[in-house]
Tab-separated table of C-alpha atoms in Angstrom:
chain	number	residue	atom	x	y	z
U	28	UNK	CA	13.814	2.576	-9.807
U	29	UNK	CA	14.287	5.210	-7.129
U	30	UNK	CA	9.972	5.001	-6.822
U	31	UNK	CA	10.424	1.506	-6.187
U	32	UNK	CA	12.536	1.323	-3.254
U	33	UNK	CA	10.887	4.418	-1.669
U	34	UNK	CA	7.674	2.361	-1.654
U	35	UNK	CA	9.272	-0.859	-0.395
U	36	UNK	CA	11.004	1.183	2.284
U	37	UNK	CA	7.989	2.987	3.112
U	38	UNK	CA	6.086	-0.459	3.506
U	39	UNK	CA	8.760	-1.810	5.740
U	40	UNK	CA	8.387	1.145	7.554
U	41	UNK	CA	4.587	1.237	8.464
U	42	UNK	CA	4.640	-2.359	8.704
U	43	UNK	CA	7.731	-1.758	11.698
U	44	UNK	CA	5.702	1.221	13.159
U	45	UNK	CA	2.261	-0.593	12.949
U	46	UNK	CA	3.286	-3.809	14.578
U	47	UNK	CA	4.868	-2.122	17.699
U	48	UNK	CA	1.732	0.256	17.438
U	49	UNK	CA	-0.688	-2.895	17.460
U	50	UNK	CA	1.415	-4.248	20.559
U	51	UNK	CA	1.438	-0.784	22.424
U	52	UNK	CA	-2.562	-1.162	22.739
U	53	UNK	CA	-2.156	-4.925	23.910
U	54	UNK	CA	-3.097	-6.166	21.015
U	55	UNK	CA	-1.736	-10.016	20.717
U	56	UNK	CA	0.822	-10.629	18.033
U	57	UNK	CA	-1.592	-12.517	16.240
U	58	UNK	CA	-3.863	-10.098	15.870
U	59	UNK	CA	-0.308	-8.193	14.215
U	60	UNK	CA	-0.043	-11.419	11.519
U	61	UNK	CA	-3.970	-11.061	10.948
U	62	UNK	CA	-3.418	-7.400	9.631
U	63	UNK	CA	-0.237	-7.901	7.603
U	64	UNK	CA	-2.368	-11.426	6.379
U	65	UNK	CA	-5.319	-9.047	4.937
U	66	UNK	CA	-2.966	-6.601	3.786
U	67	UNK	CA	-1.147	-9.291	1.196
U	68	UNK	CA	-4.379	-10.861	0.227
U	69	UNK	CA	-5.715	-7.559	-0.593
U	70	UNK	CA	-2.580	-6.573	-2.311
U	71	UNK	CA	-2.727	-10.002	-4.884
U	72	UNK	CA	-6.436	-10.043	-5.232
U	73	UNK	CA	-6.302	-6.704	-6.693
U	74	UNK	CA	-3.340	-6.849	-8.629
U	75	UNK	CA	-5.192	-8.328	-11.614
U	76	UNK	CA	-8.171	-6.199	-11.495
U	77	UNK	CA	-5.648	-2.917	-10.658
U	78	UNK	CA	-4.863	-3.131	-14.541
U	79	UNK	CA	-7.701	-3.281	-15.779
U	80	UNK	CA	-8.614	-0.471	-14.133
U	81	UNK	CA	-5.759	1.209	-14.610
U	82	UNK	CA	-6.448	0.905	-18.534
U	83	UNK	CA	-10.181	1.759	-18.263
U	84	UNK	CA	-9.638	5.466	-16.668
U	85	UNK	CA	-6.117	6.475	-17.270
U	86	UNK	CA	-2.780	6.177	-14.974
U	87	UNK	CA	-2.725	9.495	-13.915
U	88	UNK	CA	-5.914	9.435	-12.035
U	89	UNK	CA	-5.637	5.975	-10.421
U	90	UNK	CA	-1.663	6.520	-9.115
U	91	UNK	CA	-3.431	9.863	-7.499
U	92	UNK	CA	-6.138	8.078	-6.019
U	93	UNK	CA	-3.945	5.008	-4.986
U	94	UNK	CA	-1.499	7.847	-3.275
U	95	UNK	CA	-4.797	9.269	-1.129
U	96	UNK	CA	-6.052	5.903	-0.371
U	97	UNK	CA	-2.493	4.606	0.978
U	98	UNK	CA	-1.957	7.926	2.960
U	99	UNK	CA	-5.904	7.670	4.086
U	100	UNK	CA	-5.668	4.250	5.028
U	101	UNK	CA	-2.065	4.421	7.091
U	102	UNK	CA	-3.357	7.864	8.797
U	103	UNK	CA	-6.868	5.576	9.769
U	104	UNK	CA	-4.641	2.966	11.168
U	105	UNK	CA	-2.345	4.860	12.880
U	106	UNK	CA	-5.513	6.975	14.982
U	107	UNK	CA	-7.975	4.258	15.805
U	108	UNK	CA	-7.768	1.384	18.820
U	109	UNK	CA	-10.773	-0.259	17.140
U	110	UNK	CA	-9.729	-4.355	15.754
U	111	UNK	CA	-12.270	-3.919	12.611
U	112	UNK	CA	-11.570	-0.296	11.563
U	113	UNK	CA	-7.964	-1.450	11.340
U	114	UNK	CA	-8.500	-4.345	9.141
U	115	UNK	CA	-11.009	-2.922	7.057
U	116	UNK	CA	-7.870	-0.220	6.649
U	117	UNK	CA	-4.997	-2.196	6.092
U	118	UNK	CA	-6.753	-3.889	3.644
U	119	UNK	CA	-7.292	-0.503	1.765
U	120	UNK	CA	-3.545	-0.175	1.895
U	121	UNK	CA	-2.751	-3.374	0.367
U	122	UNK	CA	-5.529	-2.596	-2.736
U	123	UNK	CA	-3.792	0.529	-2.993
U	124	UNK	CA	-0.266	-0.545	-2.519
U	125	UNK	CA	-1.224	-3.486	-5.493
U	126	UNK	CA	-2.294	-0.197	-8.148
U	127	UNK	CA	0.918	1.295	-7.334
U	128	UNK	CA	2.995	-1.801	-7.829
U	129	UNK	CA	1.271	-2.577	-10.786
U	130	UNK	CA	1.182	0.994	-12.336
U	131	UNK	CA	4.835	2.298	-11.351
U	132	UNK	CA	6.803	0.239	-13.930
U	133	UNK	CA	4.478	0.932	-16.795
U	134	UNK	CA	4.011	4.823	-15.812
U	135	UNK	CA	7.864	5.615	-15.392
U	136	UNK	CA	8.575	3.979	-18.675
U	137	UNK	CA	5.805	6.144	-20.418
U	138	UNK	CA	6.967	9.101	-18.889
U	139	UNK	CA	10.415	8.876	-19.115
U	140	UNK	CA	13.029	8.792	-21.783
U	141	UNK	CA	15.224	6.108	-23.154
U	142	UNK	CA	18.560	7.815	-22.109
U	143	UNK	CA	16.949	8.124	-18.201
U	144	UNK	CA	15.144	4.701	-18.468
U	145	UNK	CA	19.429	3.755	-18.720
U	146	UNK	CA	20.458	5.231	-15.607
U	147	UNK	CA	20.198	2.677	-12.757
């Protein structure tokens, strides 16, 4: 539960600190709805596929590799002025932020007991 809302507040967060970022370098505010746009469509285009995945090579490996590939693709976004580099990273954020909403239920029910799977 407590995973959960970190990552939602962490994606309200970047998405905050990324729109004024896309306006400091006078960037229109559509260009701001284009990123968040290709960010979603990553995220549910890859939801689907992000379990199979996840079943083909193991949990473990693919929640570290979505973890490097969100922190990657957020440090990419936050260093470049360039309109393509940032789209091509936001939408690795939003393929990686659709493993880790896929795989957090599943993994912190596996790894967790029934007494702490209780406490909300």
């Amino acid at each position: 539960m407590e995973c959960s809302i970190l990552n939602f507040i962490t994606l309200g967060a970047i998405q905050v600190i990324l729109g004024l970022y896309i306006l400091e370098l006078r960037f229109s505010e559509d260009f701001f709805r284009l990123v968040a746009g290709v960010r979603m469509l990553a995220t549910g285009l890859l939801a689907i596929p992000a379990g199979i995945l996840i079943e083909k090579l193991g949990a473990k490996r693919i929640l570290a590799l979505a973890g490097v590939l969100a922190g990657f693709s957020v440090t990419v976004q936050g260093v470049t002025s360039d309109k393509f580099i940032i789209l091509i990273a936001s939408s690795i954020y939003g393929s990686a932020f659709a493993i880790l909403f896929v795989i957090i239920g599943p993994f912190l029910s596996d790894n967790s007991s029934p007494e702490e799977r209780g406490v909300i």
